Short mmCIF file of C-alpha atoms and ligand atoms in Angstrom, two decimals:
data_model
loop_
_atom_site.label_atom_id
_atom_site.label_comp_id
_atom_site.label_asym_id
_atom_site.label_seq_id
_atom_site.Cartn_x
_atom_site.Cartn_y
_atom_site.Cartn_z
CA MET A 880 -153.96 -115.77 239.36
CA THR A 881 -157.49 -115.27 237.72
CA THR A 882 -157.37 -115.61 233.91
CA ALA A 883 -159.96 -114.74 231.58
CA SER A 884 -162.27 -118.11 230.62
CA TRP A 885 -161.86 -119.88 226.76
CA ALA A 886 -165.21 -120.73 226.44
CA GLY A 887 -167.05 -119.29 223.01
CA ARG A 888 -163.08 -118.83 221.81
CA SER A 889 -162.26 -119.87 218.61
CA PHE A 890 -158.68 -120.53 216.89
CA GLU A 891 -156.07 -122.17 215.04
CA ALA A 892 -155.19 -125.67 216.66
CA GLU A 893 -152.79 -128.59 215.26
CA VAL A 894 -154.48 -131.99 216.80
CA GLY A 895 -152.35 -134.27 218.28
CA ALA A 896 -152.98 -138.22 219.98
CA VAL A 897 -156.30 -139.17 220.41
CA ALA A 898 -157.72 -139.18 224.65
CA HIS A 899 -160.14 -141.27 226.87
CA GLY A 900 -164.14 -139.81 226.09
CA GLY A 901 -163.56 -139.80 222.65
CA HIS A 902 -161.66 -136.57 221.78
CA CYS A 903 -158.29 -136.00 220.49
CA VAL A 904 -155.22 -133.52 222.33
CA ALA A 905 -154.50 -130.01 221.37
CA ARG A 906 -152.18 -128.10 222.91
CA VAL A 907 -152.37 -123.90 223.18
CA GLU A 908 -150.83 -121.53 224.79
CA GLY A 909 -149.43 -123.96 227.17
CA ARG A 910 -152.86 -125.35 227.88
CA VAL A 911 -154.48 -129.27 226.60
CA VAL A 912 -157.40 -128.42 224.98
CA PHE A 913 -159.54 -132.04 224.04
CA VAL A 914 -160.96 -131.12 220.61
CA ARG A 915 -164.15 -132.99 219.98
CA HIS A 916 -165.02 -133.68 216.14
CA ALA A 917 -161.25 -133.78 214.87
CA LEU A 918 -158.22 -136.68 214.39
CA PRO A 919 -155.05 -136.65 215.21
CA GLY A 920 -152.59 -135.02 213.02
CA GLU A 921 -154.91 -132.46 211.28
CA ARG A 922 -155.81 -128.73 211.57
CA VAL A 923 -158.75 -126.99 213.02
CA ARG A 924 -160.63 -123.97 213.58
CA VAL A 925 -161.42 -124.50 216.86
CA GLU A 926 -164.55 -123.27 219.29
CA VAL A 927 -163.95 -123.46 222.76
CA THR A 928 -167.57 -124.88 224.16
CA GLU A 929 -166.30 -125.82 228.05
CA ASP A 930 -164.27 -123.80 230.55
CA LYS A 931 -163.97 -124.60 234.15
CA GLY A 932 -160.48 -122.63 234.71
CA GLY A 933 -156.84 -125.18 235.19
CA SER A 934 -155.02 -126.72 232.86
CA PHE A 935 -157.44 -127.82 230.48
CA CYS A 936 -160.54 -126.64 228.27
CA ARG A 937 -163.18 -128.66 226.26
CA ALA A 938 -163.56 -127.40 222.37
CA ASP A 939 -165.40 -128.43 218.97
CA ALA A 940 -163.54 -128.34 215.95
CA VAL A 941 -165.80 -126.47 213.77
CA GLU A 942 -164.08 -125.76 210.47
CA VAL A 943 -161.11 -128.52 209.58
CA LEU A 944 -158.55 -126.40 207.41
CA GLU A 945 -156.04 -129.85 207.04
CA PRO A 946 -158.27 -133.41 206.87
CA ALA A 947 -156.64 -136.34 208.11
CA PRO A 948 -157.09 -139.12 205.62
CA GLU A 949 -158.58 -141.17 207.81
CA ARG A 950 -161.60 -138.48 207.85
CA VAL A 951 -165.06 -139.38 206.09
CA GLU A 952 -168.31 -137.75 205.64
CA PRO A 953 -170.52 -138.60 209.09
CA PRO A 954 -173.22 -140.91 207.56
CA CYS A 955 -175.55 -139.37 210.70
CA PRO A 956 -176.83 -136.16 210.10
CA VAL A 957 -176.82 -134.78 214.06
CA ALA A 958 -173.38 -136.21 213.85
CA GLY A 959 -171.01 -132.74 214.68
CA PRO A 960 -170.86 -129.88 216.62
CA GLY A 961 -172.93 -128.59 219.15
CA LEU A 962 -175.15 -131.59 217.87
CA CYS A 963 -175.57 -135.62 219.25
CA GLY A 964 -173.58 -136.42 221.95
CA GLY A 965 -174.28 -140.25 221.61
CA CYS A 966 -172.23 -140.66 218.89
CA ASP A 967 -168.13 -139.68 219.08
CA TRP A 968 -166.33 -141.20 215.68
CA GLN A 969 -168.21 -140.77 212.81
CA HIS A 970 -165.65 -138.99 211.25
CA ALA A 971 -163.28 -141.20 210.75
CA THR A 972 -163.40 -144.69 208.57
CA PRO A 973 -164.31 -148.03 211.41
CA GLU A 974 -161.00 -149.11 210.47
CA PHE A 975 -159.23 -145.61 211.76
CA GLN A 976 -162.17 -145.83 214.87
CA ARG A 977 -160.54 -148.91 216.07
CA GLU A 978 -157.44 -147.98 215.77
CA LEU A 979 -158.10 -144.60 217.95
CA LYS A 980 -159.94 -147.11 220.41
CA ALA A 981 -156.95 -149.60 220.04
CA ARG A 982 -154.48 -146.42 220.95
CA VAL A 983 -156.28 -145.27 223.63
CA VAL A 984 -155.98 -148.73 225.58
CA ALA A 985 -153.07 -149.46 224.82
CA GLU A 986 -152.22 -145.66 226.97
CA GLN A 987 -154.24 -146.16 229.25
CA LEU A 988 -152.67 -149.60 230.36
CA GLN A 989 -149.09 -148.47 230.12
CA ARG A 990 -150.63 -145.45 232.37
CA LEU A 991 -152.04 -146.55 234.65
CA ALA A 992 -151.22 -150.19 235.05
CA GLY A 993 -147.05 -149.80 233.39
CA LEU A 994 -147.90 -152.10 231.24
CA ASP A 995 -146.42 -151.69 227.50
CA ILE A 996 -148.24 -154.11 225.02
CA PRO A 997 -149.74 -154.01 221.59
CA VAL A 998 -153.90 -153.89 221.40
CA VAL A 999 -155.63 -154.79 218.72
CA VAL A 1000 -158.75 -153.81 219.00
CA GLU A 1001 -161.44 -156.63 216.71
CA ALA A 1002 -164.70 -155.21 214.61
CA LEU A 1003 -167.57 -157.56 215.60
CA PRO A 1004 -169.84 -158.59 212.24
CA GLY A 1005 -172.34 -156.35 210.93
CA GLY A 1006 -170.71 -153.44 210.27
CA PRO A 1007 -171.01 -149.46 212.02
CA LEU A 1008 -174.96 -148.52 211.18
CA ASP A 1009 -177.71 -150.58 212.98
CA TRP A 1010 -175.53 -152.35 215.59
CA ARG A 1011 -177.43 -150.70 218.77
CA THR A 1012 -180.85 -152.85 220.75
CA ARG A 1013 -180.60 -150.50 223.45
CA ALA A 1014 -180.89 -147.15 224.07
CA ARG A 1015 -182.32 -144.06 226.06
CA LEU A 1016 -183.83 -140.95 224.78
CA VAL A 1017 -184.63 -137.70 226.18
CA VAL A 1018 -188.26 -135.92 225.07
CA GLY A 1019 -187.47 -132.15 224.18
CA LYS A 1020 -189.50 -128.94 224.98
CA ALA A 1021 -192.10 -130.25 221.85
CA GLY A 1022 -192.88 -133.57 223.05
CA ARG A 1023 -189.89 -135.03 220.08
CA ALA A 1024 -187.76 -137.67 221.53
CA GLY A 1025 -184.34 -137.47 221.35
CA PHE A 1026 -180.64 -137.59 222.81
CA ARG A 1027 -178.49 -134.98 224.84
CA ALA A 1028 -175.91 -132.57 222.64
CA HIS A 1029 -172.67 -133.80 224.08
CA HIS A 1030 -171.75 -131.75 228.10
CA SER A 1031 -175.37 -130.63 227.75
CA HIS A 1032 -178.70 -131.17 229.06
CA ARG A 1033 -180.32 -129.39 225.82
CA VAL A 1034 -181.94 -132.18 223.75
CA ILE A 1035 -181.39 -133.34 219.99
CA GLU A 1036 -184.20 -134.24 217.96
CA ILE A 1037 -184.00 -136.66 215.93
CA ASP A 1038 -186.05 -138.36 213.23
CA ASP A 1039 -183.39 -141.67 212.62
CA CYS A 1040 -180.53 -143.11 214.64
CA PRO A 1041 -178.40 -144.69 211.83
CA ILE A 1042 -176.35 -146.93 214.59
CA SER A 1043 -179.40 -147.90 216.31
CA VAL A 1044 -181.56 -151.20 214.81
CA PRO A 1045 -183.76 -150.15 212.31
CA ALA A 1046 -186.99 -149.09 212.86
CA ALA A 1047 -186.12 -150.09 216.75
CA LEU A 1048 -186.54 -146.19 217.97
CA GLU A 1049 -189.57 -146.07 215.67
CA PRO A 1050 -192.40 -146.29 218.66
CA VAL A 1051 -190.79 -143.42 220.27
CA LEU A 1052 -190.49 -141.56 217.23
CA SER A 1053 -193.48 -141.26 215.94
CA ARG A 1054 -195.33 -139.72 218.57
CA ARG A 1055 -194.96 -137.37 220.90
CA TRP A 1056 -193.93 -137.69 224.58
CA ARG A 1057 -194.22 -135.85 227.88
CA PRO A 1058 -191.74 -133.05 227.70
CA GLY A 1059 -188.33 -134.06 230.02
CA SER A 1060 -189.40 -137.81 230.32
CA GLU A 1061 -186.85 -140.35 229.41
CA LEU A 1062 -187.74 -142.71 227.34
CA GLU A 1063 -185.84 -146.66 227.47
CA VAL A 1064 -186.05 -148.52 224.32
CA THR A 1065 -184.99 -151.72 224.03
CA SER A 1066 -184.91 -154.24 220.72
CA ASP A 1067 -185.00 -157.36 222.05
CA GLY A 1068 -182.90 -161.42 220.17
CA ASP A 1069 -186.74 -161.71 218.57
CA GLY A 1070 -186.89 -158.04 217.33
CA GLN A 1071 -189.42 -157.35 219.95
CA ILE A 1072 -189.87 -153.41 220.31
CA HIS A 1073 -190.48 -153.10 224.25
CA VAL A 1074 -190.06 -148.75 225.16
CA ARG A 1075 -190.66 -148.00 229.13
CA GLU A 1076 -191.30 -144.11 230.20
CA LEU A 1077 -189.67 -143.02 232.64
CA GLY A 1078 -190.74 -139.58 234.67
CA MET A 1079 -191.34 -137.93 237.32
CA VAL A 1080 -195.14 -137.74 238.50
CA ARG A 1081 -196.00 -135.45 241.49
CA GLY A 1082 -192.49 -135.68 242.54
CA LYS A 1083 -191.71 -138.75 242.24
CA ARG A 1084 -189.71 -141.05 239.85
CA ARG A 1085 -191.98 -143.13 237.98
CA ALA A 1086 -191.53 -145.86 235.00
CA ARG A 1087 -194.33 -146.05 232.86
CA GLN A 1088 -194.23 -149.37 231.06
CA ILE A 1089 -195.41 -148.41 227.60
CA GLN A 1090 -194.82 -151.43 225.11
CA GLY A 1091 -193.78 -155.28 225.40
CA GLY A 1092 -191.39 -155.70 228.71
CA LEU A 1093 -189.93 -159.26 228.89
CA ALA A 1094 -187.50 -159.40 226.56
CA VAL A 1095 -186.17 -162.66 224.76
CA GLN A 1096 -182.68 -162.73 224.00
CA HIS A 1097 -180.55 -166.01 222.42
CA ALA A 1098 -176.51 -166.16 223.75
CA ALA A 1099 -174.10 -169.05 224.62
CA GLY A 1100 -176.94 -171.42 223.20
CA ARG A 1101 -179.68 -170.59 225.54
CA ASP A 1102 -182.75 -168.54 225.06
CA TRP A 1103 -183.47 -166.68 228.13
CA LYS A 1104 -185.83 -164.21 229.28
CA LEU A 1105 -185.55 -160.93 231.36
CA ASP A 1106 -186.74 -157.93 231.87
CA ALA A 1107 -186.43 -156.15 228.79
CA HIS A 1108 -184.64 -152.76 230.87
CA GLY A 1109 -181.99 -154.96 232.65
CA PHE A 1110 -178.91 -155.59 231.95
CA TRP A 1111 -177.87 -156.95 228.22
CA GLN A 1112 -174.98 -156.76 225.98
CA VAL A 1113 -176.13 -153.62 223.81
CA HIS A 1114 -174.43 -154.93 220.38
CA PRO A 1115 -176.33 -158.03 218.60
CA ALA A 1116 -172.94 -160.47 218.60
CA ALA A 1117 -171.38 -159.47 221.94
CA ALA A 1118 -172.90 -161.65 224.16
CA ASP A 1119 -172.07 -165.18 221.94
CA THR A 1120 -168.33 -163.02 221.70
CA PHE A 1121 -167.85 -162.35 225.33
CA ALA A 1122 -169.41 -165.67 226.42
CA GLU A 1123 -167.38 -167.78 224.06
CA VAL A 1124 -163.86 -165.48 224.98
CA ALA A 1125 -164.67 -165.43 229.24
CA GLY A 1126 -165.12 -169.49 228.30
CA ASP A 1127 -162.40 -170.37 226.35
CA TRP A 1128 -160.16 -168.19 228.74
CA ALA A 1129 -161.97 -169.60 231.67
CA GLU A 1130 -160.64 -173.30 231.46
CA ALA A 1131 -163.15 -174.26 234.29
CA PRO A 1132 -162.19 -177.64 235.92
CA GLU A 1133 -164.63 -180.46 236.01
CA GLY A 1134 -166.20 -180.48 239.81
CA GLY A 1135 -164.13 -176.47 240.51
CA LEU A 1136 -165.30 -174.22 242.03
CA VAL A 1137 -165.89 -170.79 240.60
CA TRP A 1138 -167.34 -167.41 240.44
CA ASP A 1139 -169.15 -164.85 238.66
CA LEU A 1140 -168.74 -161.07 240.08
CA TYR A 1141 -171.71 -159.12 238.44
CA ALA A 1142 -173.69 -161.57 236.85
CA GLY A 1143 -176.25 -159.86 235.41
CA VAL A 1144 -178.01 -162.78 234.05
CA GLY A 1145 -175.60 -164.97 234.63
CA LEU A 1146 -174.22 -165.08 231.02
CA PHE A 1147 -170.92 -166.63 231.87
CA ALA A 1148 -172.57 -168.77 234.55
CA SER A 1149 -174.27 -170.45 232.36
CA VAL A 1150 -170.96 -170.91 230.62
CA LEU A 1151 -169.05 -171.97 233.62
CA ALA A 1152 -171.85 -174.23 234.92
CA GLY A 1153 -171.51 -176.16 231.22
CA GLN A 1154 -167.87 -176.58 232.46
CA VAL A 1155 -167.59 -177.74 236.12
CA GLY A 1156 -170.39 -179.75 235.56
CA PRO A 1157 -173.05 -181.33 237.72
CA ASP A 1158 -170.10 -181.57 240.81
CA GLY A 1159 -168.95 -178.37 240.82
CA GLU A 1160 -170.21 -175.25 241.94
CA VAL A 1161 -170.72 -171.64 240.25
CA VAL A 1162 -171.31 -168.75 242.62
CA ALA A 1163 -172.78 -165.98 240.49
CA VAL A 1164 -173.23 -162.64 242.62
CA GLU A 1165 -175.70 -159.84 241.48
CA SER A 1166 -176.82 -156.46 242.80
CA GLY A 1167 -179.95 -155.90 241.12
CA ARG A 1168 -182.91 -158.24 242.44
CA ARG A 1169 -184.35 -158.68 239.27
CA ALA A 1170 -181.36 -160.09 238.23
CA VAL A 1171 -181.29 -162.36 239.72
CA SER A 1172 -184.87 -163.66 239.41
CA ASP A 1173 -184.49 -163.63 236.15
CA GLY A 1174 -180.66 -165.65 236.00
CA GLU A 1175 -182.03 -168.48 238.39
CA ARG A 1176 -185.33 -169.05 235.76
CA ALA A 1177 -183.00 -168.98 232.98
CA LEU A 1178 -180.40 -171.05 234.29
CA SER A 1179 -183.14 -173.36 236.49
CA ASP A 1180 -181.61 -176.30 234.86
CA LEU A 1181 -178.23 -175.82 236.10
CA PRO A 1182 -178.41 -176.98 239.85
CA GLN A 1183 -174.87 -175.86 239.96
CA VAL A 1184 -175.55 -172.50 239.56
CA ARG A 1185 -175.68 -170.84 243.23
CA TRP A 1186 -177.59 -167.03 243.24
CA ARG A 1187 -176.46 -164.82 246.12
CA SER A 1188 -178.17 -161.28 245.29
CA GLY A 1189 -176.00 -158.06 246.99
CA ARG A 1190 -172.94 -155.56 246.55
CA VAL A 1191 -169.92 -157.42 245.31
CA GLU A 1192 -168.14 -156.08 247.58
CA HIS A 1193 -170.09 -156.86 250.18
CA VAL A 1194 -170.90 -160.82 249.24
CA ILE A 1195 -167.69 -161.75 248.48
CA ARG A 1196 -166.26 -161.57 251.79
CA GLU A 1197 -168.69 -164.00 253.10
CA LEU A 1198 -168.26 -166.34 250.15
CA PRO A 1199 -166.33 -169.58 250.97
CA GLY A 1200 -163.96 -171.97 249.49
CA SER A 1201 -161.28 -171.01 246.97
CA PRO A 1202 -162.49 -170.41 243.38
CA SER A 1203 -159.78 -171.99 240.47
CA VAL A 1204 -161.47 -169.26 238.34
CA VAL A 1205 -163.38 -165.97 239.02
CA VAL A 1206 -164.78 -164.63 235.85
CA LEU A 1207 -165.70 -160.76 236.64
CA ASP A 1208 -167.87 -157.87 234.24
CA PRO A 1209 -168.10 -155.17 236.66
CA PRO A 1210 -169.48 -151.50 235.24
CA ARG A 1211 -168.16 -148.77 234.32
CA ALA A 1212 -166.16 -147.54 237.72
CA GLY A 1213 -164.82 -151.33 237.73
CA ALA A 1214 -164.38 -153.92 240.63
CA GLY A 1215 -162.10 -151.25 243.05
CA ARG A 1216 -158.75 -152.19 244.95
CA ALA A 1217 -161.30 -153.88 248.22
CA VAL A 1218 -162.21 -156.53 245.55
CA VAL A 1219 -159.31 -157.54 243.64
CA GLU A 1220 -157.90 -157.81 246.92
CA SER A 1221 -160.90 -159.94 248.12
CA ILE A 1222 -160.35 -161.55 244.85
CA VAL A 1223 -156.80 -162.34 245.45
CA GLU A 1224 -157.12 -163.74 248.95
CA ARG A 1225 -158.24 -166.33 247.15
CA ALA A 1226 -155.67 -167.63 244.85
CA PRO A 1227 -157.39 -168.40 242.17
CA ALA A 1228 -155.28 -169.73 238.60
CA ARG A 1229 -157.44 -167.56 236.60
CA VAL A 1230 -159.11 -164.53 236.24
CA VAL A 1231 -161.01 -163.17 233.67
CA TYR A 1232 -162.60 -159.21 233.38
CA VAL A 1233 -164.56 -158.10 230.71
CA ALA A 1234 -163.76 -154.68 230.81
CA CYS A 1235 -166.33 -151.66 229.55
CA ASP A 1236 -163.55 -149.15 230.86
CA PRO A 1237 -159.85 -149.54 229.67
CA ALA A 1238 -159.12 -146.67 232.38
CA ALA A 1239 -160.92 -148.52 235.25
CA LEU A 1240 -159.74 -152.03 233.85
CA ALA A 1241 -156.36 -150.47 234.19
CA ARG A 1242 -156.26 -149.49 237.98
CA ASP A 1243 -157.47 -152.56 238.60
CA LEU A 1244 -155.10 -154.04 236.46
CA ALA A 1245 -152.81 -152.48 238.32
CA THR A 1246 -154.06 -153.83 241.57
CA PHE A 1247 -153.59 -157.86 240.34
CA GLY A 1248 -150.06 -157.14 239.43
CA ALA A 1249 -149.69 -155.39 242.88
CA HIS A 1250 -150.67 -158.78 244.39
CA GLY A 1251 -148.62 -161.49 242.68
CA TYR A 1252 -150.80 -161.50 239.56
CA ARG A 1253 -150.26 -160.62 235.70
CA LEU A 1254 -152.13 -159.49 232.81
CA GLU A 1255 -151.31 -162.94 230.37
CA ARG A 1256 -154.08 -162.06 227.31
CA LEU A 1257 -155.94 -158.98 226.06
CA ARG A 1258 -158.87 -158.75 223.19
CA ALA A 1259 -160.44 -155.62 222.75
CA PHE A 1260 -163.62 -155.58 220.38
CA ASP A 1261 -165.32 -152.97 219.46
CA ALA A 1262 -168.90 -153.73 220.68
CA PHE A 1263 -170.53 -149.51 220.55
CA PRO A 1264 -168.49 -148.77 216.75
CA MET A 1265 -168.85 -144.86 216.02
CA THR A 1266 -168.57 -143.88 219.28
CA HIS A 1267 -165.49 -144.04 222.04
CA HIS A 1268 -167.04 -146.77 223.92
CA VAL A 1269 -164.32 -149.84 223.71
CA GLU A 1270 -164.74 -153.68 225.29
CA CYS A 1271 -161.93 -155.79 226.82
CA VAL A 1272 -161.73 -159.25 227.99
CA ALA A 1273 -158.20 -159.65 229.93
CA LEU A 1274 -156.95 -162.90 231.37
CA VAL A 1275 -155.23 -162.42 234.20
CA VAL A 1276 -153.01 -165.30 236.33
CA PRO A 1277 -150.41 -165.97 239.38
CA LYS A 1278 -147.04 -164.58 238.15
CA THR A 1279 -145.32 -167.52 239.10
CA VAL A 1280 -145.98 -170.93 238.55
CA GLY A 1281 -146.95 -172.23 241.89
CA GLY A 1282 -147.18 -169.28 243.25
CA PRO A 1283 -151.12 -167.41 244.21
CA GLY A 1284 -153.23 -169.96 242.68
CA HIS A 1285 -154.51 -173.87 242.16
CA ASP A 1286 -156.48 -175.99 240.37
CA GLY A 1287 -158.04 -179.16 239.99
CA PRO A 1288 -161.25 -180.40 241.05
CA ARG A 1289 -162.55 -178.61 245.01
CA GLU A 1290 -165.03 -180.10 247.16
CA PRO A 1291 -168.74 -177.79 246.67
CA THR A 1292 -169.24 -175.38 249.23
CA GLY A 1293 -172.61 -176.21 249.44
C1 SAM B 1386 -171.56 -155.03 232.68
S1 SAM B 1386 -172.43 -155.95 233.35
C2 SAM B 1386 -172.41 -157.68 233.22
C3 SAM B 1386 -173.71 -158.48 233.37
C4 SAM B 1386 -173.46 -159.79 232.72
N1 SAM B 1386 -171.72 -159.71 233.10
C5 SAM B 1386 -173.36 -160.32 231.52
O1 SAM B 1386 -172.53 -160.27 230.36
O2 SAM B 1386 -174.80 -160.24 230.54
C6 SAM B 1386 -173.09 -155.60 235.26
C7 SAM B 1386 -173.53 -156.28 236.01
O3 SAM B 1386 -173.33 -156.02 237.58
C8 SAM B 1386 -174.62 -155.35 238.38
N2 SAM B 1386 -173.66 -154.83 239.71
C9 SAM B 1386 -173.79 -152.90 240.15
N3 SAM B 1386 -172.96 -153.14 240.42
C10 SAM B 1386 -172.56 -154.16 241.34
C11 SAM B 1386 -172.37 -154.92 242.52
N4 SAM B 1386 -172.01 -153.78 243.19
N5 SAM B 1386 -172.96 -155.42 243.00
C12 SAM B 1386 -172.99 -156.53 242.69
N6 SAM B 1386 -173.57 -156.24 241.02
C13 SAM B 1386 -173.52 -155.05 240.77
C14 SAM B 1386 -175.22 -154.76 237.23
O4 SAM B 1386 -176.60 -154.65 237.91
C15 SAM B 1386 -175.38 -155.66 236.16
O5 SAM B 1386 -175.97 -156.55 235.96
#
């Protein structure tokens, strides 16, 4: 049966629960409508923005008929229907944004991992604005930089971005660029701004460093120098916060073997190295060659950190020994079944999982659960205020005492 597309249709709707991805669910004529710019409990007029057929379509709330008590005026002039796709919750109080994220994390854990646990999303210091230290902008037809509209290639040119660190975007917003190029901006731990332009030159993608290039960051009691456009946490308080929680929960034994998977430049490896001491060993696995060389340089005073350059899913199978602790911080897709199975095969006593996508975390927790491990603790942080993103840190341990998992000193594997 073919049904006419709802795209462009406008109707009133009662807004229901929040869903993962920065929208809420409304049910209309037997279909699910994912509504952006609305809050649970509101009555709104929506306009359907995308309908690919099937059981759901996407819509924007274009008029609020009965507002929720948590609704506020967005501080950004380009936050709203059809405008910048960068933020999702500018129209909610910061407290309610965290409540929405907590509901999403709890729902993902329940649905994908069968875990019923109360979730609290904690604020990081600094408030909901002026926190973003890294951004990727695109250049519109007129040569001015901006962000893409939600689910669209359309460029929304901007004069400012209130969630970004003040003045971070000034070097890219104060001039014109080649239309179609992308601009990566990083404000580092010393407030230096780094700008790289990514564009097509004679059919090939080229990166041109416009300003800076080597970032300085300060976290976990160390100074780091790294590629300004390589991975580093976006929120200024995030690296220290996650390193502290990961360290507290890892409890790596002195002289022990531990793994830091998806290590970046070795933020967690540096903390773990302090715990295992000079007689222990931290194996840091990272696929980015530049991150590995930056990490080797940054941690050259910690010879117990051994770097392995390559993809975790391949390297992990060849790693010798049985780590007592594994810390992993995979990209959005999560670690996946094969990596989780490789971890549990070595029976670590503790696994600390740092996750930027609660759905991927929940899927991986389900795999841990099927292999004799359970979620022991979970903390969630609002490391991306105004957006739907949320960072979780999970401690995973063997289900039974004396089951999979071991602890204590070991011989380094060399
Ligand atoms: C979320 S970042 C974590 C970095 C580091 N833990 C930190 O907090 O700074 C994920 C890292 O994993 C790396 N990565 C992505 N996929 C990978 C893979 N399959 N194998 C190894 N590293 C990977 C990325 O280059 C990135 O540095």
